[in-house]
């Protein structure tokens, strides 16, 4: 079965950096579009960044120039490098895969930006 396991979340001060990772299994990772979403308390889940099987990327306006999404097809791993973090980046971050017409989600990892 499809499994997505996120890691790398934590507490960081404003201006700091974190790197999230998502390890995927149970599907052909290299053929799938992948993405990172986040959900803050009281808000809807929103797309942070996406990457296609051809490595085309897109970003939410709020993270452009600060976050970088990447994929390692040899390791079935999706990453999100987050720099210049702001308090408004605080949320649970979810890994997403689109495979065979279905959406799959990881369990999420908490990112808290606070001094």
Short mmCIF file of N, CA and C in Angstrom, two decimals:
data_model
loop_
_atom_site.label_atom_id
_atom_site.label_comp_id
_atom_site.label_asym_id
_atom_site.label_seq_id
_atom_site.Cartn_x
_atom_site.Cartn_y
_atom_site.Cartn_z
N UNK A 1 0.84 -1.18 0.00
CA UNK A 1 0.00 0.00 0.00
C UNK A 1 0.89 1.25 0.00
N UNK A 2 0.26 2.34 -0.43
CA UNK A 2 1.00 3.60 -0.48
C UNK A 2 1.27 4.10 0.93
N UNK A 3 2.52 4.47 1.17
CA UNK A 3 2.90 5.06 2.46
C UNK A 3 3.76 6.28 2.21
N UNK A 4 3.47 7.33 2.95
CA UNK A 4 4.24 8.57 2.91
C UNK A 4 4.60 8.92 4.35
N UNK A 5 5.87 9.03 4.65
CA UNK A 5 6.31 9.29 6.02
C UNK A 5 7.17 10.55 6.04
N UNK A 6 6.64 11.58 6.71
CA UNK A 6 7.36 12.85 6.80
C UNK A 6 8.28 12.87 8.01
N UNK A 7 9.32 13.67 7.92
CA UNK A 7 10.23 13.90 9.03
C UNK A 7 10.89 15.25 8.86
N UNK A 8 11.51 15.74 9.94
CA UNK A 8 12.27 16.97 9.86
C UNK A 8 11.63 18.20 10.46
N UNK A 9 10.40 18.07 10.93
CA UNK A 9 9.75 19.21 11.54
C UNK A 9 10.37 19.53 12.90
N UNK A 10 9.93 20.65 13.48
CA UNK A 10 10.44 21.03 14.78
C UNK A 10 10.20 22.50 15.08
N UNK A 11 10.87 22.96 16.12
CA UNK A 11 10.77 24.35 16.56
C UNK A 11 12.01 25.10 16.06
N UNK A 12 11.79 26.25 15.44
CA UNK A 12 12.89 27.05 14.91
C UNK A 12 12.57 28.52 15.13
N UNK A 13 13.61 29.32 15.29
CA UNK A 13 13.42 30.75 15.48
C UNK A 13 13.15 31.43 14.14
N UNK A 14 12.48 32.56 14.17
CA UNK A 14 12.28 33.31 12.93
C UNK A 14 13.61 33.59 12.24
N UNK A 15 13.62 33.42 10.92
CA UNK A 15 14.85 33.58 10.15
C UNK A 15 15.65 32.30 10.00
N UNK A 16 15.26 31.27 10.72
CA UNK A 16 15.98 30.00 10.67
C UNK A 16 15.56 29.13 9.50
N UNK A 17 16.13 27.93 9.47
CA UNK A 17 15.88 27.00 8.37
C UNK A 17 15.51 25.62 8.91
N UNK A 18 14.75 24.90 8.11
CA UNK A 18 14.44 23.50 8.35
C UNK A 18 14.38 22.79 7.02
N UNK A 19 14.64 21.49 7.05
CA UNK A 19 14.50 20.67 5.86
C UNK A 19 13.57 19.51 6.17
N UNK A 20 12.46 19.46 5.47
CA UNK A 20 11.51 18.36 5.61
C UNK A 20 11.80 17.28 4.57
N UNK A 21 11.57 16.05 4.97
CA UNK A 21 11.72 14.91 4.07
C UNK A 21 10.47 14.06 4.09
N UNK A 22 10.19 13.42 2.98
CA UNK A 22 9.06 12.50 2.86
C UNK A 22 9.57 11.25 2.16
N UNK A 23 9.52 10.13 2.85
CA UNK A 23 9.93 8.86 2.28
C UNK A 23 8.70 8.12 1.79
N UNK A 24 8.73 7.74 0.52
CA UNK A 24 7.55 7.15 -0.12
C UNK A 24 7.77 5.67 -0.42
N UNK A 25 6.68 4.91 -0.39
CA UNK A 25 6.73 3.50 -0.77
C UNK A 25 5.35 3.04 -1.23
N UNK A 26 5.33 1.94 -1.96
CA UNK A 26 4.06 1.35 -2.39
C UNK A 26 3.53 1.83 -3.72
N UNK A 27 4.31 2.65 -4.41
CA UNK A 27 3.91 3.12 -5.74
C UNK A 27 5.17 3.53 -6.50
N UNK A 28 4.98 3.85 -7.78
CA UNK A 28 6.13 4.22 -8.60
C UNK A 28 6.39 5.72 -8.39
N UNK A 29 7.27 6.00 -7.47
CA UNK A 29 7.54 7.38 -7.06
C UNK A 29 7.95 8.25 -8.24
N UNK A 30 8.82 7.74 -9.10
CA UNK A 30 9.36 8.54 -10.19
C UNK A 30 8.29 8.96 -11.20
N UNK A 31 7.15 8.28 -11.19
CA UNK A 31 6.08 8.58 -12.14
C UNK A 31 4.98 9.45 -11.54
N UNK A 32 5.17 9.89 -10.32
CA UNK A 32 4.11 10.60 -9.61
C UNK A 32 4.42 12.07 -9.42
N UNK A 33 3.36 12.86 -9.47
CA UNK A 33 3.47 14.24 -9.03
C UNK A 33 3.42 14.25 -7.51
N UNK A 34 4.25 15.09 -6.91
CA UNK A 34 4.35 15.15 -5.46
C UNK A 34 4.19 16.60 -4.98
N UNK A 35 3.84 16.76 -3.73
CA UNK A 35 3.70 18.11 -3.22
C UNK A 35 3.78 18.17 -1.71
N UNK A 36 3.99 19.36 -1.22
CA UNK A 36 3.93 19.67 0.21
C UNK A 36 2.76 20.62 0.43
N UNK A 37 1.95 20.30 1.41
CA UNK A 37 0.84 21.13 1.84
C UNK A 37 1.05 21.47 3.31
N UNK A 38 0.31 22.48 3.76
CA UNK A 38 0.36 22.79 5.19
C UNK A 38 -1.01 23.24 5.67
N UNK A 39 -1.22 23.04 6.96
CA UNK A 39 -2.48 23.46 7.57
C UNK A 39 -2.18 24.07 8.93
N UNK A 40 -2.52 25.34 9.05
CA UNK A 40 -2.38 26.05 10.31
C UNK A 40 -3.68 25.93 11.09
N UNK A 41 -3.63 26.10 12.42
CA UNK A 41 -4.85 26.00 13.22
C UNK A 41 -5.94 26.96 12.72
N UNK A 42 -7.12 26.44 12.51
CA UNK A 42 -8.23 27.26 12.09
C UNK A 42 -8.24 27.64 10.63
N UNK A 43 -7.30 27.10 9.87
CA UNK A 43 -7.22 27.44 8.45
C UNK A 43 -7.33 26.18 7.60
N UNK A 44 -7.63 26.40 6.32
CA UNK A 44 -7.71 25.28 5.40
C UNK A 44 -6.31 24.83 4.98
N UNK A 45 -6.23 23.58 4.60
CA UNK A 45 -4.96 23.06 4.08
C UNK A 45 -4.66 23.76 2.76
N UNK A 46 -3.40 24.15 2.57
CA UNK A 46 -3.02 24.87 1.36
C UNK A 46 -1.76 24.28 0.75
N UNK A 47 -1.67 24.42 -0.56
CA UNK A 47 -0.48 23.95 -1.26
C UNK A 47 0.70 24.88 -0.96
N UNK A 48 1.82 24.29 -0.59
CA UNK A 48 3.04 25.05 -0.38
C UNK A 48 3.92 24.98 -1.63
N UNK A 49 4.14 23.76 -2.13
CA UNK A 49 4.99 23.57 -3.30
C UNK A 49 4.68 22.23 -3.94
N UNK A 50 4.81 22.17 -5.26
CA UNK A 50 4.58 20.93 -5.98
C UNK A 50 5.69 20.68 -6.98
N UNK A 51 5.87 19.40 -7.34
CA UNK A 51 6.88 19.04 -8.32
C UNK A 51 6.34 17.87 -9.14
N UNK A 52 6.43 18.00 -10.45
CA UNK A 52 5.90 16.95 -11.32
C UNK A 52 6.96 15.86 -11.54
N UNK A 53 6.57 14.84 -12.25
CA UNK A 53 7.51 13.77 -12.59
C UNK A 53 8.63 14.29 -13.48
N UNK A 54 8.38 15.40 -14.16
CA UNK A 54 9.39 16.01 -15.02
C UNK A 54 10.16 17.11 -14.28
N UNK A 55 9.95 17.17 -12.96
CA UNK A 55 10.66 18.14 -12.10
C UNK A 55 10.26 19.58 -12.34
N UNK A 56 9.09 19.79 -12.92
CA UNK A 56 8.55 21.15 -12.99
C UNK A 56 8.00 21.49 -11.61
N UNK A 57 8.29 22.69 -11.14
CA UNK A 57 7.90 23.07 -9.79
C UNK A 57 6.96 24.26 -9.78
N UNK A 58 6.17 24.35 -8.73
CA UNK A 58 5.35 25.54 -8.49
C UNK A 58 5.30 25.78 -6.98
N UNK A 59 5.14 27.05 -6.62
CA UNK A 59 5.17 27.46 -5.23
C UNK A 59 4.03 28.42 -4.90
N UNK A 60 3.60 28.37 -3.67
CA UNK A 60 2.69 29.40 -3.18
C UNK A 60 3.44 30.72 -3.17
N UNK A 61 2.74 31.80 -3.45
CA UNK A 61 3.39 33.11 -3.48
C UNK A 61 4.08 33.43 -2.16
N UNK A 62 3.49 32.96 -1.07
CA UNK A 62 4.01 33.30 0.26
C UNK A 62 5.36 32.66 0.56
N UNK A 63 5.76 31.64 -0.22
CA UNK A 63 7.02 30.96 0.07
C UNK A 63 8.03 31.09 -1.06
N UNK A 64 7.66 31.70 -2.15
CA UNK A 64 8.58 31.84 -3.28
C UNK A 64 9.85 32.56 -2.85
N UNK A 65 10.98 32.01 -3.26
CA UNK A 65 12.27 32.60 -2.91
C UNK A 65 12.80 32.16 -1.57
N UNK A 66 11.97 31.48 -0.77
CA UNK A 66 12.40 31.01 0.55
C UNK A 66 12.43 29.48 0.65
N UNK A 67 11.50 28.83 -0.02
CA UNK A 67 11.37 27.37 0.04
C UNK A 67 11.79 26.77 -1.29
N UNK A 68 12.36 25.56 -1.22
CA UNK A 68 12.73 24.83 -2.43
C UNK A 68 12.30 23.37 -2.30
N UNK A 69 11.52 22.93 -3.27
CA UNK A 69 11.09 21.53 -3.29
C UNK A 69 12.01 20.75 -4.22
N UNK A 70 12.29 19.51 -3.85
CA UNK A 70 13.13 18.67 -4.69
C UNK A 70 12.75 17.21 -4.49
N UNK A 71 13.19 16.37 -5.42
CA UNK A 71 12.90 14.95 -5.31
C UNK A 71 14.12 14.14 -5.69
N UNK A 72 14.28 13.00 -5.02
CA UNK A 72 15.35 12.06 -5.32
C UNK A 72 14.68 10.74 -5.69
N UNK A 73 14.55 10.50 -6.97
CA UNK A 73 13.83 9.30 -7.42
C UNK A 73 14.56 8.02 -7.07
N UNK A 74 15.88 8.08 -6.94
CA UNK A 74 16.65 6.88 -6.57
C UNK A 74 16.35 6.46 -5.13
N UNK A 75 16.01 7.44 -4.29
CA UNK A 75 15.75 7.16 -2.87
C UNK A 75 14.27 7.27 -2.51
N UNK A 76 13.42 7.50 -3.52
CA UNK A 76 11.98 7.67 -3.27
C UNK A 76 11.72 8.70 -2.17
N UNK A 77 12.40 9.83 -2.30
CA UNK A 77 12.32 10.85 -1.26
C UNK A 77 11.99 12.21 -1.84
N UNK A 78 11.07 12.87 -1.19
CA UNK A 78 10.68 14.24 -1.50
C UNK A 78 11.19 15.13 -0.37
N UNK A 79 11.72 16.30 -0.73
CA UNK A 79 12.27 17.20 0.28
C UNK A 79 11.70 18.61 0.12
N UNK A 80 11.74 19.33 1.22
CA UNK A 80 11.36 20.75 1.20
C UNK A 80 12.37 21.50 2.06
N UNK A 81 13.21 22.29 1.42
CA UNK A 81 14.16 23.15 2.14
C UNK A 81 13.47 24.47 2.43
N UNK A 82 13.39 24.81 3.70
CA UNK A 82 12.69 26.02 4.11
C UNK A 82 13.69 26.97 4.77
N UNK A 83 13.88 28.12 4.16
CA UNK A 83 14.80 29.14 4.68
C UNK A 83 14.02 30.40 5.05
N UNK A 84 14.67 31.25 5.83
CA UNK A 84 14.06 32.53 6.22
C UNK A 84 12.65 32.32 6.76
N UNK A 85 12.52 31.37 7.65
CA UNK A 85 11.19 31.02 8.17
C UNK A 85 10.58 32.16 8.97
N UNK A 86 9.26 32.26 8.86
CA UNK A 86 8.49 33.30 9.52
C UNK A 86 7.47 32.66 10.46
N UNK A 87 7.02 33.38 11.46
CA UNK A 87 5.99 32.81 12.35
C UNK A 87 4.75 32.33 11.59
N UNK A 88 4.42 33.00 10.51
CA UNK A 88 3.25 32.59 9.73
C UNK A 88 3.46 31.29 8.96
N UNK A 89 4.67 30.75 8.97
CA UNK A 89 4.92 29.44 8.37
C UNK A 89 4.56 28.30 9.32
N UNK A 90 4.22 28.64 10.55
CA UNK A 90 3.86 27.63 11.54
C UNK A 90 2.61 26.87 11.09
N UNK A 91 2.75 25.55 11.02
CA UNK A 91 1.65 24.70 10.55
C UNK A 91 2.09 23.25 10.63
N UNK A 92 1.14 22.36 10.40
CA UNK A 92 1.46 20.96 10.14
C UNK A 92 1.69 20.82 8.65
N UNK A 93 2.81 20.25 8.28
CA UNK A 93 3.17 20.08 6.88
C UNK A 93 2.94 18.63 6.46
N UNK A 94 2.27 18.49 5.32
CA UNK A 94 1.89 17.17 4.81
C UNK A 94 2.52 16.90 3.46
N UNK A 95 2.97 15.68 3.28
CA UNK A 95 3.45 15.21 1.99
C UNK A 95 2.26 14.64 1.21
N UNK A 96 2.22 14.93 -0.07
CA UNK A 96 1.11 14.47 -0.93
C UNK A 96 1.65 13.79 -2.17
N UNK A 97 1.00 12.72 -2.57
CA UNK A 97 1.32 12.03 -3.82
C UNK A 97 0.05 11.85 -4.63
N UNK A 98 0.18 12.04 -5.91
CA UNK A 98 -0.93 11.75 -6.83
C UNK A 98 -0.52 10.53 -7.65
N UNK A 99 -1.24 9.44 -7.44
CA UNK A 99 -0.87 8.18 -8.08
C UNK A 99 -2.13 7.45 -8.52
N UNK A 100 -2.16 7.09 -9.79
CA UNK A 100 -3.29 6.35 -10.35
C UNK A 100 -4.60 7.05 -10.08
N UNK A 101 -4.58 8.36 -10.20
CA UNK A 101 -5.81 9.14 -10.04
C UNK A 101 -6.25 9.37 -8.61
N UNK A 102 -5.46 8.95 -7.65
CA UNK A 102 -5.80 9.09 -6.25
C UNK A 102 -4.81 10.02 -5.54
N UNK A 103 -5.32 10.69 -4.51
CA UNK A 103 -4.49 11.51 -3.64
C UNK A 103 -4.11 10.71 -2.40
N UNK A 104 -2.83 10.76 -2.05
CA UNK A 104 -2.37 10.09 -0.84
C UNK A 104 -1.64 11.11 0.05
N UNK A 105 -1.77 10.90 1.37
CA UNK A 105 -1.24 11.87 2.33
C UNK A 105 -0.41 11.17 3.39
N UNK A 106 0.62 11.87 3.86
CA UNK A 106 1.34 11.42 5.02
C UNK A 106 0.62 11.86 6.28
N UNK A 107 1.22 11.54 7.42
CA UNK A 107 0.58 11.84 8.69
C UNK A 107 0.84 13.27 9.14
N UNK A 108 1.81 13.93 8.51
CA UNK A 108 2.10 15.32 8.83
C UNK A 108 3.24 15.47 9.83
N UNK A 109 3.91 16.61 9.74
CA UNK A 109 4.97 16.94 10.68
C UNK A 109 4.82 18.40 11.08
N UNK A 110 4.93 18.67 12.36
CA UNK A 110 4.69 20.01 12.89
C UNK A 110 5.92 20.89 12.70
N UNK A 111 5.68 22.07 12.16
CA UNK A 111 6.72 23.11 12.07
C UNK A 111 6.25 24.30 12.87
N UNK A 112 7.04 24.73 13.84
CA UNK A 112 6.70 25.88 14.66
C UNK A 112 7.83 26.89 14.58
N UNK A 113 7.46 28.10 14.17
CA UNK A 113 8.45 29.18 14.05
C UNK A 113 8.13 30.20 15.13
N UNK A 114 9.01 30.28 16.10
CA UNK A 114 8.74 31.15 17.24
C UNK A 114 10.04 31.46 17.97
N UNK A 115 10.08 32.67 18.54
CA UNK A 115 11.24 33.05 19.34
C UNK A 115 11.00 32.72 20.81
#
